[in-house]
mmCIF file of C-alpha atoms and ligand atoms in Angstrom:
data_model
loop_
_atom_site.group_PDB
_atom_site.id
_atom_site.type_symbol
_atom_site.label_atom_id
_atom_site.label_comp_id
_atom_site.label_asym_id
_atom_site.label_seq_id
_atom_site.Cartn_x
_atom_site.Cartn_y
_atom_site.Cartn_z
ATOM 1 C CA UNK A 1 -5.658 30.372 -0.149
ATOM 2 C CA UNK A 2 -4.612 33.408 1.908
ATOM 3 C CA UNK A 3 -2.333 33.053 4.900
ATOM 4 C CA UNK A 4 -5.059 34.099 7.338
ATOM 5 C CA UNK A 5 -7.568 31.726 5.837
ATOM 6 C CA UNK A 6 -5.127 28.832 6.147
ATOM 7 C CA UNK A 7 -4.487 29.733 9.786
ATOM 8 C CA UNK A 8 -8.219 30.023 10.456
ATOM 9 C CA UNK A 9 -8.668 26.561 9.012
ATOM 10 C CA UNK A 10 -5.855 25.231 11.203
ATOM 11 C CA UNK A 11 -7.374 26.655 14.406
ATOM 12 C CA UNK A 12 -10.891 25.678 13.402
ATOM 13 C CA UNK A 13 -9.855 22.054 12.976
ATOM 14 C CA UNK A 14 -7.812 22.109 16.207
ATOM 15 C CA UNK A 15 -10.649 23.708 18.197
ATOM 16 C CA UNK A 16 -13.661 21.815 16.994
ATOM 17 C CA UNK A 17 -12.604 18.500 15.532
ATOM 18 C CA UNK A 18 -9.227 17.333 16.736
ATOM 19 C CA UNK A 19 -10.438 15.652 19.943
ATOM 20 C CA UNK A 20 -13.625 13.993 18.732
ATOM 21 C CA UNK A 21 -13.510 10.368 19.824
ATOM 22 C CA UNK A 22 -9.823 10.651 20.588
ATOM 23 C CA UNK A 23 -10.340 8.324 23.585
ATOM 24 C CA UNK A 24 -11.021 5.499 21.110
ATOM 25 C CA UNK A 25 -8.055 6.020 18.789
ATOM 26 C CA UNK A 26 -5.804 3.477 20.521
ATOM 27 C CA UNK A 27 -8.382 0.677 20.666
ATOM 28 C CA UNK A 28 -8.847 1.027 16.897
ATOM 29 C CA UNK A 29 -5.126 1.120 16.210
ATOM 30 C CA UNK A 30 -5.129 4.666 14.844
ATOM 31 C CA UNK A 31 -1.544 5.834 15.101
ATOM 32 C CA UNK A 32 -1.915 9.264 13.485
ATOM 33 C CA UNK A 33 -5.247 11.044 13.112
ATOM 34 C CA UNK A 34 -6.200 14.682 12.524
ATOM 35 C CA UNK A 35 -3.315 17.024 11.782
ATOM 36 C CA UNK A 36 -1.180 15.251 9.212
ATOM 37 C CA UNK A 37 -1.592 14.886 5.447
ATOM 38 C CA UNK A 38 -3.325 11.561 6.038
ATOM 39 C CA UNK A 39 -4.253 9.262 8.900
ATOM 40 C CA UNK A 40 -2.204 6.153 9.688
ATOM 41 C CA UNK A 41 -4.017 3.035 10.908
ATOM 42 C CA UNK A 42 -2.258 -0.163 11.910
ATOM 43 C CA UNK A 43 -3.653 -3.423 10.627
ATOM 44 C CA UNK A 44 -2.563 -6.964 11.272
ATOM 45 C CA UNK A 45 0.570 -7.897 9.365
ATOM 46 C CA UNK A 46 3.406 -5.613 8.460
ATOM 47 C CA UNK A 47 1.530 -2.774 6.840
ATOM 48 C CA UNK A 48 -0.414 0.308 7.886
ATOM 49 C CA UNK A 49 -3.343 1.848 6.041
ATOM 50 C CA UNK A 50 -3.058 5.481 4.971
ATOM 51 C CA UNK A 51 -6.278 7.405 4.437
ATOM 52 C CA UNK A 52 -7.029 10.925 3.230
ATOM 53 C CA UNK A 53 -9.905 12.903 1.724
ATOM 54 C CA UNK A 54 -10.158 16.213 -0.142
ATOM 55 C CA UNK A 55 -13.053 18.197 -1.567
ATOM 56 C CA UNK A 56 -12.770 20.324 -4.702
ATOM 57 C CA UNK A 57 -15.506 22.967 -5.073
ATOM 58 C CA UNK A 58 -16.294 24.768 -8.325
ATOM 59 C CA UNK A 59 -14.827 28.302 -8.509
ATOM 60 C CA UNK A 60 -12.931 27.731 -5.260
ATOM 61 C CA UNK A 61 -10.609 24.833 -6.088
ATOM 62 C CA UNK A 62 -11.049 24.729 -9.863
ATOM 63 C CA UNK A 63 -12.397 27.052 -12.559
ATOM 64 C CA UNK A 64 -15.886 26.480 -13.912
ATOM 65 C CA UNK A 65 -14.411 27.018 -17.395
ATOM 66 C CA UNK A 66 -12.316 23.837 -17.073
ATOM 67 C CA UNK A 67 -13.197 20.725 -19.063
ATOM 68 C CA UNK A 68 -14.922 17.930 -17.118
ATOM 69 C CA UNK A 69 -11.875 15.754 -17.880
ATOM 70 C CA UNK A 70 -9.528 18.236 -16.195
ATOM 71 C CA UNK A 71 -11.927 18.766 -13.272
ATOM 72 C CA UNK A 72 -11.992 15.006 -12.611
ATOM 73 C CA UNK A 73 -8.254 14.499 -13.016
ATOM 74 C CA UNK A 74 -7.303 17.500 -10.898
ATOM 75 C CA UNK A 75 -9.695 16.646 -8.050
ATOM 76 C CA UNK A 76 -8.233 13.142 -7.841
ATOM 77 C CA UNK A 77 -4.560 14.117 -8.207
ATOM 78 C CA UNK A 78 -4.717 16.771 -5.471
ATOM 79 C CA UNK A 79 -6.264 14.204 -3.126
ATOM 80 C CA UNK A 80 -3.674 11.556 -3.974
ATOM 81 C CA UNK A 81 -0.888 14.039 -3.343
ATOM 82 C CA UNK A 82 -1.440 13.596 0.420
ATOM 83 C CA UNK A 83 -0.485 9.922 0.071
ATOM 84 C CA UNK A 84 2.701 10.974 -1.729
ATOM 85 C CA UNK A 85 3.536 13.234 1.223
ATOM 86 C CA UNK A 86 3.255 10.219 3.544
ATOM 87 C CA UNK A 87 5.342 7.953 1.312
ATOM 88 C CA UNK A 88 2.371 5.630 0.763
ATOM 89 C CA UNK A 89 1.552 3.177 -2.025
ATOM 90 C CA UNK A 90 -1.886 4.100 -3.415
ATOM 91 C CA UNK A 91 -4.429 1.253 -3.264
ATOM 92 C CA UNK A 92 -7.978 2.533 -3.894
ATOM 93 C CA UNK A 93 -10.051 5.669 -4.276
ATOM 94 C CA UNK A 94 -13.729 6.627 -3.778
ATOM 95 C CA UNK A 95 -15.634 9.649 -5.077
ATOM 96 C CA UNK A 96 -18.599 11.639 -3.742
ATOM 97 C CA UNK A 97 -19.826 13.651 -6.708
ATOM 98 C CA UNK A 98 -22.363 16.467 -6.400
ATOM 99 C CA UNK A 99 -23.654 17.742 -9.762
ATOM 100 C CA UNK A 100 -26.346 20.309 -10.589
ATOM 101 C CA UNK A 101 -27.861 18.193 -13.403
ATOM 102 C CA UNK A 102 -27.247 15.042 -15.412
ATOM 103 C CA UNK A 103 -25.540 15.945 -18.692
ATOM 104 C CA UNK A 104 -24.221 13.010 -20.646
ATOM 105 C CA UNK A 105 -21.446 14.846 -22.476
ATOM 106 C CA UNK A 106 -20.162 16.300 -19.239
ATOM 107 C CA UNK A 107 -20.257 12.932 -17.477
ATOM 108 C CA UNK A 108 -18.419 11.284 -20.369
ATOM 109 C CA UNK A 109 -15.644 13.863 -20.096
ATOM 110 C CA UNK A 110 -15.560 13.496 -16.325
ATOM 111 C CA UNK A 111 -15.280 9.694 -16.611
ATOM 112 C CA UNK A 112 -12.434 10.146 -19.127
ATOM 113 C CA UNK A 113 -10.500 12.173 -16.533
ATOM 114 C CA UNK A 114 -11.112 9.462 -13.939
ATOM 115 C CA UNK A 115 -9.852 6.761 -16.337
ATOM 116 C CA UNK A 116 -6.732 8.781 -17.030
ATOM 117 C CA UNK A 117 -6.047 9.199 -13.312
ATOM 118 C CA UNK A 118 -6.837 5.574 -12.481
ATOM 119 C CA UNK A 119 -4.516 4.248 -15.227
ATOM 120 C CA UNK A 120 -1.690 6.642 -14.431
ATOM 121 C CA UNK A 121 -1.548 5.655 -10.758
ATOM 122 C CA UNK A 122 -2.855 2.105 -11.294
ATOM 123 C CA UNK A 123 -5.646 2.300 -8.713
ATOM 124 C CA UNK A 124 -9.306 1.280 -8.916
ATOM 125 C CA UNK A 125 -12.351 3.390 -8.041
ATOM 126 C CA UNK A 126 -14.079 1.276 -5.385
ATOM 127 C CA UNK A 127 -17.128 3.330 -4.403
ATOM 128 C CA UNK A 128 -18.654 6.712 -3.812
ATOM 129 C CA UNK A 129 -21.879 8.651 -3.779
ATOM 130 C CA UNK A 130 -23.759 10.823 -6.295
ATOM 131 C CA UNK A 131 -26.008 13.709 -5.280
ATOM 132 C CA UNK A 132 -27.645 16.793 -6.804
ATOM 133 C CA UNK A 133 -26.393 20.264 -5.930
ATOM 134 C CA UNK A 134 -23.612 22.723 -6.759
ATOM 135 C CA UNK A 135 -20.675 21.024 -8.447
ATOM 136 C CA UNK A 136 -18.259 19.555 -5.926
ATOM 137 C CA UNK A 137 -16.039 16.495 -5.924
ATOM 138 C CA UNK A 138 -14.851 14.734 -2.791
ATOM 139 C CA UNK A 139 -12.123 12.172 -3.317
ATOM 140 C CA UNK A 140 -11.057 9.696 -0.678
ATOM 141 C CA UNK A 141 -7.714 8.026 -1.279
ATOM 142 C CA UNK A 142 -6.400 4.998 0.530
ATOM 143 C CA UNK A 143 -2.949 3.508 0.502
ATOM 144 C CA UNK A 144 -0.485 1.598 2.596
ATOM 145 C CA UNK A 145 3.037 1.747 3.975
ATOM 146 C CA UNK A 146 5.267 -0.865 5.551
ATOM 147 C CA UNK A 147 4.641 -0.508 9.292
ATOM 148 C CA UNK A 148 6.352 2.503 10.831
ATOM 149 C CA UNK A 149 7.444 3.913 7.472
ATOM 150 C CA UNK A 150 4.865 6.683 6.994
ATOM 151 C CA UNK A 151 6.548 10.075 6.635
ATOM 152 C CA UNK A 152 4.826 12.426 9.074
ATOM 153 C CA UNK A 153 4.818 16.214 9.399
ATOM 154 C CA UNK A 154 5.800 15.901 13.037
ATOM 155 C CA UNK A 155 9.212 14.248 12.863
ATOM 156 C CA UNK A 156 11.495 17.001 11.533
ATOM 157 C CA UNK A 157 14.542 17.746 13.701
ATOM 158 C CA UNK A 158 16.608 20.919 14.040
ATOM 159 C CA UNK A 159 19.628 21.510 11.743
ATOM 160 C CA UNK A 160 18.265 19.470 8.875
ATOM 161 C CA UNK A 161 18.072 20.546 5.241
ATOM 162 C CA UNK A 162 14.718 21.548 3.731
ATOM 163 C CA UNK A 163 14.093 20.364 0.173
ATOM 164 C CA UNK A 164 11.382 20.943 -2.423
ATOM 165 C CA UNK A 165 10.673 18.874 -5.511
ATOM 166 C CA UNK A 166 9.887 20.328 -8.933
ATOM 167 C CA UNK A 167 9.459 23.988 -9.838
ATOM 168 C CA UNK A 168 7.413 26.197 -7.548
ATOM 169 C CA UNK A 169 4.847 28.731 -8.803
ATOM 170 C CA UNK A 170 4.081 27.255 -12.231
ATOM 171 C CA UNK A 171 0.521 26.348 -11.229
ATOM 172 C CA UNK A 172 -0.004 29.935 -10.015
ATOM 173 C CA UNK A 173 1.337 31.315 -13.296
ATOM 174 C CA UNK A 174 -0.824 28.782 -15.148
ATOM 175 C CA UNK A 175 -3.956 29.782 -13.243
ATOM 176 C CA UNK A 176 -3.378 33.432 -14.164
ATOM 177 C CA UNK A 177 -2.822 32.454 -17.801
ATOM 178 C CA UNK A 178 -6.090 30.507 -17.730
ATOM 179 C CA UNK A 179 -7.901 33.530 -16.286
ATOM 180 C CA UNK A 180 -6.450 35.720 -19.073
ATOM 181 C CA UNK A 181 -6.877 33.381 -22.036
ATOM 182 C CA UNK A 182 -7.601 29.750 -22.721
ATOM 183 C CA UNK A 183 -4.329 28.765 -24.452
ATOM 184 C CA UNK A 184 -2.572 25.684 -23.157
ATOM 185 C CA UNK A 185 1.015 26.039 -21.893
ATOM 186 C CA UNK A 186 3.229 24.018 -19.558
ATOM 187 C CA UNK A 187 2.099 26.375 -16.781
ATOM 188 C CA UNK A 188 -1.597 25.822 -17.437
ATOM 189 C CA UNK A 189 -0.898 22.084 -17.441
ATOM 190 C CA UNK A 190 0.710 22.405 -13.990
ATOM 191 C CA UNK A 191 -2.591 23.835 -12.758
ATOM 192 C CA UNK A 192 -4.965 21.616 -14.739
ATOM 193 C CA UNK A 193 -3.160 18.302 -14.340
ATOM 194 C CA UNK A 194 -0.943 18.412 -11.243
ATOM 195 C CA UNK A 195 1.104 15.295 -10.494
ATOM 196 C CA UNK A 196 0.958 13.450 -7.199
ATOM 197 C CA UNK A 197 4.644 12.749 -6.447
ATOM 198 C CA UNK A 198 3.990 9.148 -5.443
ATOM 199 C CA UNK A 199 7.276 7.692 -6.759
ATOM 200 C CA UNK A 200 9.258 10.347 -4.955
ATOM 201 C CA UNK A 201 7.371 9.822 -1.680
ATOM 202 C CA UNK A 202 8.073 6.091 -1.868
ATOM 203 C CA UNK A 203 11.794 6.712 -2.341
ATOM 204 C CA UNK A 204 11.878 9.097 0.610
ATOM 205 C CA UNK A 205 10.465 6.768 3.271
ATOM 206 C CA UNK A 206 13.874 5.970 4.772
ATOM 207 C CA UNK A 207 15.413 9.343 3.970
ATOM 208 C CA UNK A 208 13.053 12.201 4.835
ATOM 209 C CA UNK A 209 12.349 12.949 8.496
ATOM 210 C CA UNK A 210 9.154 14.874 7.654
ATOM 211 C CA UNK A 211 7.220 15.836 4.534
ATOM 212 C CA UNK A 212 4.174 17.725 3.326
ATOM 213 C CA UNK A 213 2.684 18.297 -0.094
ATOM 214 C CA UNK A 214 2.556 21.968 -1.060
ATOM 215 C CA UNK A 215 -1.137 22.725 -1.453
ATOM 216 C CA UNK A 216 -1.565 26.057 0.349
ATOM 217 C CA UNK A 217 1.837 27.685 -0.310
ATOM 218 C CA UNK A 218 5.494 26.802 0.263
ATOM 219 C CA UNK A 219 5.931 28.881 3.428
ATOM 220 C CA UNK A 220 2.532 28.027 4.842
ATOM 221 C CA UNK A 221 3.147 24.353 4.376
ATOM 222 C CA UNK A 222 6.703 24.443 5.779
ATOM 223 C CA UNK A 223 5.173 26.276 8.716
ATOM 224 C CA UNK A 224 2.861 23.313 9.290
ATOM 225 C CA UNK A 225 5.904 21.009 9.467
ATOM 226 C CA UNK A 226 7.485 23.477 11.938
ATOM 227 C CA UNK A 227 4.350 23.573 14.096
ATOM 228 C CA UNK A 228 3.913 19.801 14.086
ATOM 229 C CA UNK A 229 7.628 19.208 14.812
ATOM 230 C CA UNK A 230 7.982 22.101 17.287
ATOM 231 C CA UNK A 231 10.924 23.651 15.431
ATOM 232 C CA UNK A 232 11.654 26.684 13.235
ATOM 233 C CA UNK A 233 13.039 27.163 9.738
ATOM 234 C CA UNK A 234 15.164 29.497 7.622
ATOM 235 C CA UNK A 235 14.215 29.717 3.961
ATOM 236 C CA UNK A 236 16.266 31.486 1.255
ATOM 237 C CA UNK A 237 13.959 33.020 -1.337
ATOM 238 C CA UNK A 238 16.691 33.031 -4.006
ATOM 239 C CA UNK A 239 17.070 29.256 -3.722
ATOM 240 C CA UNK A 240 13.404 28.413 -4.300
ATOM 241 C CA UNK A 241 13.286 26.948 -7.831
ATOM 242 C CA UNK A 242 10.970 28.970 -10.086
ATOM 243 C CA UNK A 243 10.585 29.200 -13.852
ATOM 244 C CA UNK A 244 10.799 33.014 -13.928
ATOM 245 C CA UNK A 245 13.624 35.109 -12.443
ATOM 246 C CA UNK A 246 11.327 37.258 -10.254
ATOM 247 C CA UNK A 247 11.111 35.121 -7.145
ATOM 248 C CA UNK A 248 8.392 37.002 -5.292
ATOM 249 C CA UNK A 249 6.876 35.914 -2.016
ATOM 250 C CA UNK A 250 3.551 35.754 -3.851
ATOM 251 C CA UNK A 251 4.950 33.394 -6.497
ATOM 252 C CA UNK A 252 6.432 30.893 -4.058
ATOM 253 C CA UNK A 253 3.577 31.053 -1.564
ATOM 254 C CA UNK A 254 0.506 30.765 -3.760
ATOM 255 C CA UNK A 255 0.010 27.042 -3.459
ATOM 256 C CA UNK A 256 -1.478 24.535 -5.904
ATOM 257 C CA UNK A 257 2.027 23.182 -6.604
ATOM 258 C CA UNK A 258 1.494 19.697 -5.139
ATOM 259 C CA UNK A 259 5.258 19.319 -4.986
ATOM 260 C CA UNK A 260 6.771 17.677 -1.914
ATOM 261 C CA UNK A 261 8.568 19.712 0.710
ATOM 262 C CA UNK A 262 10.633 17.562 3.046
ATOM 263 C CA UNK A 263 13.371 17.637 5.650
ATOM 264 C CA UNK A 264 16.392 15.346 5.864
ATOM 265 C CA UNK A 265 19.813 15.133 7.480
ATOM 266 C CA UNK A 266 22.618 16.726 5.467
ATOM 267 C CA UNK A 267 24.317 13.343 5.114
ATOM 268 C CA UNK A 268 21.383 12.151 2.955
ATOM 269 C CA UNK A 269 22.104 14.844 0.361
ATOM 270 C CA UNK A 270 23.938 12.575 -2.135
ATOM 271 C CA UNK A 271 21.232 9.917 -1.902
ATOM 272 C CA UNK A 272 18.585 12.574 -2.544
ATOM 273 C CA UNK A 273 20.478 13.858 -5.606
ATOM 274 C CA UNK A 274 20.560 10.305 -6.943
ATOM 275 C CA UNK A 275 16.788 9.965 -6.457
ATOM 276 C CA UNK A 276 16.335 13.268 -8.278
ATOM 277 C CA UNK A 277 18.376 11.934 -11.239
ATOM 278 C CA UNK A 278 16.686 8.558 -11.254
ATOM 279 C CA UNK A 279 13.156 10.013 -11.220
ATOM 280 C CA UNK A 280 14.101 13.012 -13.387
ATOM 281 C CA UNK A 281 12.509 15.390 -10.868
ATOM 282 C CA UNK A 282 14.439 18.482 -9.736
ATOM 283 C CA UNK A 283 15.016 18.482 -5.978
ATOM 284 C CA UNK A 284 16.413 21.652 -4.412
ATOM 285 C CA UNK A 285 17.618 22.675 -0.964
ATOM 286 C CA UNK A 286 15.770 25.871 -0.008
ATOM 287 C CA UNK A 287 16.713 26.235 3.644
ATOM 288 C CA UNK A 288 17.266 24.505 6.931
ATOM 289 C CA UNK A 289 15.434 23.771 10.149
ATOM 290 C CA UNK A 290 16.312 25.683 13.328
ATOM 291 C CA UNK A 291 15.555 25.594 17.032
ATOM 292 C CA UNK A 292 14.012 29.111 16.970
ATOM 293 C CA UNK A 293 10.341 28.051 16.568
ATOM 294 C CA UNK A 294 9.905 30.730 13.963
ATOM 295 C CA UNK A 295 9.850 30.645 10.203
ATOM 296 C CA UNK A 296 12.227 33.204 8.707
ATOM 297 C CA UNK A 297 12.602 34.118 5.029
ATOM 298 C CA UNK A 298 15.819 35.721 3.692
ATOM 299 C CA UNK A 299 16.419 37.619 0.454
ATOM 300 C CA UNK A 300 19.564 37.110 -1.675
ATOM 301 C CA UNK A 301 21.488 39.624 0.500
ATOM 302 C CA UNK A 302 20.632 37.593 3.580
ATOM 303 C CA UNK A 303 18.242 40.310 4.725
ATOM 304 C CA UNK A 304 15.105 39.175 6.515
ATOM 305 C CA UNK A 305 11.912 39.541 4.523
ATOM 306 C CA UNK A 306 9.060 40.588 6.791
ATOM 307 C CA UNK A 307 6.448 37.891 7.239
ATOM 308 C CA UNK A 308 3.074 37.851 8.906
ATOM 309 C CA UNK A 309 3.269 37.057 12.642
ATOM 310 C CA UNK A 310 1.496 33.732 11.985
ATOM 311 C CA UNK A 311 4.899 32.269 11.179
ATOM 312 C CA UNK A 312 5.970 32.574 14.818
ATOM 313 C CA UNK A 313 4.759 29.858 17.178
ATOM 314 C CA UNK A 314 5.522 28.720 20.653
HETATM 315 P P1 ADP B 401 -4.291 18.813 3.307
HETATM 316 O O1 ADP B 401 -4.129 20.250 2.860
HETATM 317 O O2 ADP B 401 -2.985 18.095 3.515
HETATM 318 O O3 ADP B 401 -5.265 18.032 2.478
HETATM 319 P P2 ADP B 401 -6.096 19.794 5.286
HETATM 320 O O4 ADP B 401 -5.582 21.175 5.499
HETATM 321 O O5 ADP B 401 -7.292 19.589 4.418
HETATM 322 O O6 ADP B 401 -4.888 18.877 4.781
HETATM 323 O O7 ADP B 401 -6.384 19.136 6.695
HETATM 324 C C1 ADP B 401 -5.429 19.157 7.711
HETATM 325 C C2 ADP B 401 -5.752 18.063 8.708
HETATM 326 O O8 ADP B 401 -7.008 18.298 9.330
HETATM 327 C C3 ADP B 401 -5.854 16.674 8.103
HETATM 328 O O9 ADP B 401 -5.311 15.756 9.017
HETATM 329 C C4 ADP B 401 -7.362 16.464 7.932
HETATM 330 O O10 ADP B 401 -7.703 15.107 8.003
HETATM 331 C C5 ADP B 401 -7.918 17.231 9.114
HETATM 332 N N1 ADP B 401 -9.256 17.803 8.875
HETATM 333 C C6 ADP B 401 -9.594 18.778 8.001
HETATM 334 N N2 ADP B 401 -10.898 19.099 8.102
HETATM 335 C C7 ADP B 401 -11.424 18.284 9.046
HETATM 336 C C8 ADP B 401 -12.726 18.096 9.592
HETATM 337 N N3 ADP B 401 -13.780 18.823 9.187
HETATM 338 N N4 ADP B 401 -12.885 17.144 10.543
HETATM 339 C C9 ADP B 401 -11.833 16.410 10.963
HETATM 340 N N5 ADP B 401 -10.583 16.534 10.493
HETATM 341 C C10 ADP B 401 -10.365 17.460 9.549
HETATM 342 MG MG1 MG B 402 -1.410 17.730 2.282
#
């Protein structure tokens, strides 16, 4: 998604939807609603429910050339990724499926992808809806956290380290490989079968001050943490972990990574390295938070790389 489109979406949601029924949030124990990766709802007992929903539309969020198995798996994993960003335990999922026609082979493949997803994350499909129309898949994911433990976008503080998990840009490289040819590589797999970093999110609940899953692009998504937390950030392009040496702005900011980007105090660094070892997931410091209320990107000579004015907010 382009920078401007992501910003448009942000303002559209803020302008039209963010205050609908907000007078009733408290009486229904909704602690966090529109604006984070997922909503947080208190229930009786010591847990809170975490709820999120994502739609994947053919030729917008996935390629029409993809197998039904990959379409199903990818649509579910990208939705579940929001629970990872909140540090939630997944509990259930529902699917609203819109298909142009009933084709048994296609549905068999699609169901195979759902089985794969359901077994990998050990969650049941508990409902949904099926309608006729252009292919689109809406996945609702529900999970829980121990009360007060959800990792929000809005809690980052100044002078904290900014981390990312995994390798950034592989899904973008994979998408381009898929557009060029159909051969399967580790990059194409990153696009076709992204992982929701659930185990990492769970380990970060007492460590990260804020987190987001990288769906739109590393800088765009860090910017959302900055906006929600009313802070700024400095990012060092040369530190962003990529699989090719050319660390372009395009490569790191293309999205579809579904890695976690999170902030934490410097004193948590050793603990975070241990989590990285234990889970066998690279975790890299790519910058730090600042009080400037602006997102700034530096090249390897510590020269500022010019960014769109959308990264400045007051
Ligand atoms: P993500 O990329 O993490 O899935 P989105 O960018 O889709 O998040 O949404 C950002 C926030 O806006 C979320 O809290 C989401 O619930 C909310 N949101 C998005 N679209 C709508 C809508 N049409 N009505 C109400 N809330 C919305
Ligand atoms: Mg998200």
